[in-house]
Amino acid sequence: MTSAQMTANDEMVQQFLDNASRGDIVRVSAMISHSSHLLNESGKQGWTALMLAARNGHFDVVKLLLSKGSDKDLMNKSGQTAHDIAKFWGHKHIASLLVSGGDSSLNELLPHKGAVDHENYFNREYLDRRSDKRTDSGWLAAKQISPKTVFLLFHHLEPLVTSGPEEVNNSKPKLKLCRLRRDSVDELIEKSDTVLIFLGVEKQERSPSTPLSEEEDGLIAWFALNTQDNPTESLKSTDSNRFFLKGPMPGLLLLNEDEAGVIAQARSVLAWHSRYSFCPTCGGQTKVDEGGYKRTCLSEGCRSLQGIHSTCYPRVDPVVIMLVIHPDGNQCLLGRKKTFPPGMFSCLAGFIEPGETIENAVRREVLEESGVTVGPVQYVSCQPWPMPSSLMIGCLSVAVSTDIKVDKNEIEEARWFTRQQVVDAIAKSDQAVFTMPPRQAIAHYLVKHWVGINSNL
């Protein structure tokens, strides 16, 4: 071998080591493909590419080198292996990867046992929906004129509420839905632009002891109606505490758990009606059917009249919302949008696309918004979100890369926060460096759930 050849080889080795040290995974991969013998080459002090990548915290490069056959047991001239180096410099996630030879399951950072069934805000089923009654026009008509039936009134999707007295430990008064009777909404129901939907019946502990007629079945029905006209004159109420709740946030978060569940159902279905007055298939006019859970096209030749079509029924938009765990297990990724209150960070989230699984949606959304690559994904809990009609699917996930590159079109900022910083934020301590989403949001629960995996919070 000539001196010139040795020099060329030395230069290539040095270039390979430099790329590994900088974390340039594209060039490292390309050089391995061209010259696989570089994998275990070392510099003057006996440092291999694996050692340099471990020293500088380049998780992806370490994983690539291990997958290509780098010898993790080699030592430099100081007697250190790549694992020793990663451990010394505090890269616990890389040290864990090196211990397992690249087969380390990041699933270990997720809880091993199934998540406890958690009831999020908006989740509670206060009413029995009784979907079997939606097609019983006679029963629905009878319940609409029953003096015991409850009506919830909305104006442009804003519910009529009443404010209670301020609580001692809460400066904000609790809100309650106004439960109206038929005589209060008579005029409104007759208006052509009013949409009336059946919500269900109050749950019964046990069946009545004495048989009742079909008309007197003992069931207390609930309906919701949305009107475009100002209903103030029709109501003729002298209660100054009654008002329509302007804007869904944060007002809808001030209801009690029972009524929050009812509002999630009512507002979502009414919002669908407000957006789908005409047939999505042919553009023709539609009428409300099945207690408000269907719109039927009035055009005789419309394809939607042949069989069951999803366009005729209320839609739900699935959204993934995820807490991303750092590979070291001690940090989580949170982001903020420009619309967030100052200092607030939350979980990343995004709509599931057609033909996409929950797991793949999590990985795609995190990569798009933050530039971070995600590996394992675990479902935790879900929450209906009636703004207008989403189902938030809460997940934990583990990152396999840590460098953040924010898409400013998606979010304003993303950061890794340590477990202690998260604990401070949950506790609202003076040391907190950010604020949490409200406790009613599933993002709050996901963060608290992650902290609670290895703590008593």
Tab-separated table of C-alpha atoms in Angstrom, residues 210-395:
chain	number	residue	atom	x	y	z
A	210	THR	CA	-96.388	-0.264	38.600
A	211	PRO	CA	-96.817	-0.723	34.837
A	212	LEU	CA	-97.215	2.538	32.942
A	213	SER	CA	-98.851	3.210	29.596
A	214	GLU	CA	-96.637	4.009	26.631
A	215	GLU	CA	-97.650	7.660	26.971
A	216	GLU	CA	-96.829	7.623	30.703
A	217	ASP	CA	-93.612	5.623	30.651
A	218	GLY	CA	-92.017	7.633	33.442
A	219	LEU	CA	-89.157	8.757	31.182
A	220	ILE	CA	-88.133	12.418	31.411
A	221	ALA	CA	-86.948	13.452	27.964
A	222	TRP	CA	-84.429	16.183	27.126
A	223	PHE	CA	-84.379	18.193	23.912
A	224	ALA	CA	-82.150	20.987	22.645
A	225	LEU	CA	-83.146	23.692	20.206
A	226	ASN	CA	-81.070	26.229	18.317
A	227	THR	CA	-82.622	29.398	16.956
A	228	GLN	CA	-81.200	32.092	14.676
A	229	ASP	CA	-83.633	34.786	15.832
A	230	ASN	CA	-83.058	36.582	19.096
A	231	PRO	CA	-85.267	34.659	21.528
A	232	THR	CA	-85.186	37.261	24.305
A	233	GLU	CA	-88.670	38.583	23.544
A	234	SER	CA	-90.162	35.093	23.306
A	235	LEU	CA	-88.741	34.052	26.659
A	236	LYS	CA	-90.065	37.092	28.552
A	237	SER	CA	-87.852	36.156	31.453
A	238	THR	CA	-87.405	38.398	34.480
A	239	ASP	CA	-84.371	36.431	35.658
A	240	SER	CA	-81.435	38.816	35.303
A	241	ASN	CA	-78.972	35.968	35.873
A	242	ARG	CA	-79.929	34.290	32.597
A	243	PHE	CA	-77.780	34.960	29.561
A	244	PHE	CA	-76.462	33.309	26.415
A	245	LEU	CA	-72.889	32.172	26.861
A	246	LYS	CA	-70.812	34.144	24.343
A	247	GLY	CA	-68.068	32.089	22.738
A	248	PRO	CA	-67.458	28.461	23.707
A	249	MET	CA	-64.168	29.117	25.520
A	250	PRO	CA	-63.668	29.377	28.395
A	251	GLY	CA	-67.346	29.527	29.359
A	252	LEU	CA	-68.192	25.907	28.563
A	253	LEU	CA	-65.465	24.838	31.004
A	254	LEU	CA	-67.400	26.353	33.923
A	255	LEU	CA	-70.260	23.850	33.834
A	256	ASN	CA	-70.514	20.914	36.219
A	257	GLU	CA	-69.446	17.484	34.942
A	258	ASP	CA	-73.004	16.265	34.283
A	259	GLU	CA	-74.020	19.273	32.223
A	260	ALA	CA	-70.677	19.351	30.406
A	261	GLY	CA	-71.472	15.905	29.015
A	262	VAL	CA	-74.901	17.051	27.867
A	263	ILE	CA	-73.510	20.177	26.207
A	264	ALA	CA	-70.891	18.104	24.366
A	265	GLN	CA	-73.674	16.126	22.726
A	266	ALA	CA	-76.107	18.978	22.126
A	267	ARG	CA	-73.703	21.564	20.758
A	268	SER	CA	-71.956	19.092	18.453
A	269	VAL	CA	-75.183	17.925	16.811
A	270	LEU	CA	-76.589	21.450	16.534
A	271	ALA	CA	-73.319	22.666	14.998
A	272	TRP	CA	-73.628	19.925	12.378
A	273	HIS	CA	-77.135	21.096	11.507
A	274	SER	CA	-75.941	24.695	11.187
A	275	ARG	CA	-73.322	23.626	8.604
A	276	TYR	CA	-75.272	21.016	6.644
A	277	SER	CA	-78.615	22.630	5.837
A	278	PHE	CA	-78.268	21.415	2.252
A	279	CYS	CA	-77.527	17.936	0.966
A	280	PRO	CA	-73.749	17.346	0.561
A	281	THR	CA	-74.510	14.858	-2.232
A	282	CYS	CA	-76.701	16.887	-4.588
A	283	GLY	CA	-77.066	20.325	-2.996
A	284	GLY	CA	-80.808	19.955	-2.514
A	285	GLN	CA	-82.827	20.995	0.508
A	286	THR	CA	-83.021	18.623	3.467
A	287	LYS	CA	-85.314	18.000	6.407
A	288	VAL	CA	-84.513	16.966	9.971
A	289	ASP	CA	-85.269	13.329	10.785
A	290	GLU	CA	-84.686	10.772	13.547
A	291	GLY	CA	-84.855	13.199	16.426
A	292	GLY	CA	-82.211	15.412	14.859
A	293	TYR	CA	-79.713	12.654	14.144
A	294	LYS	CA	-80.318	12.608	10.407
A	295	ARG	CA	-80.938	15.028	7.559
A	296	THR	CA	-82.912	13.577	4.666
A	297	CYS	CA	-82.600	15.026	1.183
A	298	LEU	CA	-85.871	16.221	-0.388
A	299	SER	CA	-84.675	15.665	-3.967
A	300	GLU	CA	-86.229	12.438	-5.240
A	301	GLY	CA	-83.327	11.324	-7.403
A	302	CYS	CA	-80.577	11.936	-4.844
A	303	ARG	CA	-78.149	9.061	-4.295
A	304	SER	CA	-78.234	9.707	-0.534
A	305	LEU	CA	-81.769	8.250	-0.452
A	306	GLN	CA	-80.445	4.884	-1.615
A	307	GLY	CA	-78.993	3.054	1.359
A	308	ILE	CA	-77.105	4.483	4.310
A	309	HIS	CA	-74.793	7.399	3.582
A	310	SER	CA	-72.481	9.072	6.091
A	311	THR	CA	-73.352	12.495	4.678
A	312	CYS	CA	-76.823	12.183	6.193
A	313	TYR	CA	-75.624	11.803	9.783
A	314	PRO	CA	-73.746	14.000	12.279
A	315	ARG	CA	-69.999	13.838	11.738
A	316	VAL	CA	-67.230	13.501	14.297
A	317	ASP	CA	-63.690	14.617	13.469
A	318	PRO	CA	-60.984	12.437	15.075
A	319	VAL	CA	-57.986	14.364	16.415
A	320	VAL	CA	-54.811	12.907	17.900
A	321	ILE	CA	-53.343	14.765	20.858
A	322	MET	CA	-50.075	13.437	22.216
A	323	LEU	CA	-47.501	13.930	24.903
A	324	VAL	CA	-44.081	13.145	23.431
A	325	ILE	CA	-41.584	11.667	25.904
A	326	HIS	CA	-37.863	12.333	25.458
A	327	PRO	CA	-35.711	9.198	24.952
A	328	ASP	CA	-34.099	9.865	28.344
A	329	GLY	CA	-37.530	9.416	29.962
A	330	ASN	CA	-37.188	12.604	32.018
A	331	GLN	CA	-38.469	15.251	29.602
A	332	CYS	CA	-41.577	15.850	27.507
A	333	LEU	CA	-42.245	17.920	24.400
A	334	LEU	CA	-44.824	20.689	24.573
A	335	GLY	CA	-45.714	23.415	22.099
A	336	ARG	CA	-47.658	26.632	21.921
A	337	LYS	CA	-49.749	28.398	19.296
A	338	LYS	CA	-49.924	32.152	18.840
A	339	THR	CA	-53.504	32.077	20.124
A	340	PHE	CA	-52.500	30.578	23.487
A	341	PRO	CA	-52.417	32.766	26.607
A	342	PRO	CA	-48.903	34.073	27.351
A	343	GLY	CA	-46.659	31.389	28.826
A	344	MET	CA	-49.002	28.454	28.172
A	345	PHE	CA	-47.659	25.287	26.543
A	346	SER	CA	-49.713	22.225	25.662
A	347	CYS	CA	-49.546	18.858	23.920
A	348	LEU	CA	-49.179	18.750	20.157
A	349	ALA	CA	-52.320	17.773	18.250
A	350	GLY	CA	-53.743	17.377	14.762
A	351	PHE	CA	-56.520	15.847	12.692
A	352	ILE	CA	-56.292	12.244	11.535
A	353	GLU	CA	-56.197	12.054	7.751
A	354	PRO	CA	-58.211	9.596	5.607
A	355	GLY	CA	-56.689	6.123	5.543
A	356	GLU	CA	-54.437	6.879	8.505
A	357	THR	CA	-54.064	5.010	11.799
A	358	ILE	CA	-53.925	6.723	15.173
A	359	GLU	CA	-50.269	5.758	15.582
A	360	ASN	CA	-49.240	7.065	12.162
A	361	ALA	CA	-51.190	10.290	12.696
A	362	VAL	CA	-49.292	10.863	15.940
A	363	ARG	CA	-45.945	10.340	14.201
A	364	ARG	CA	-46.849	12.535	11.232
A	365	GLU	CA	-48.230	15.430	13.281
A	366	VAL	CA	-45.278	15.521	15.686
A	367	LEU	CA	-42.806	15.466	12.797
A	368	GLU	CA	-44.691	18.158	10.869
A	369	GLU	CA	-45.054	20.512	13.815
A	370	SER	CA	-41.780	20.022	15.686
A	371	GLY	CA	-39.396	18.098	13.438
A	372	VAL	CA	-39.120	15.367	16.099
A	373	THR	CA	-39.389	11.727	15.021
A	374	VAL	CA	-41.616	9.485	17.159
A	375	GLY	CA	-41.367	5.727	17.714
A	376	PRO	CA	-43.736	3.847	20.077
A	377	VAL	CA	-47.266	5.209	20.571
A	378	GLN	CA	-49.704	4.217	23.316
A	379	TYR	CA	-53.381	5.173	23.584
A	380	VAL	CA	-54.354	6.630	26.966
A	381	SER	CA	-57.779	8.263	26.946
A	382	CYS	CA	-60.181	10.278	24.779
A	383	GLN	CA	-62.435	13.306	25.096
A	384	PRO	CA	-65.277	14.738	23.018
A	385	TRP	CA	-64.592	18.387	22.229
A	386	PRO	CA	-67.720	20.251	21.023
A	387	MET	CA	-65.895	23.062	19.198
A	388	PRO	CA	-67.529	22.106	16.908
A	389	SER	CA	-67.405	18.287	17.014
A	390	SER	CA	-64.046	16.603	17.549
A	391	LEU	CA	-62.991	13.478	19.373
A	392	MET	CA	-59.627	14.092	21.025
A	393	ILE	CA	-57.677	10.810	21.091
A	394	GLY	CA	-55.032	11.145	23.793
A	395	CYS	CA	-51.747	9.250	23.436
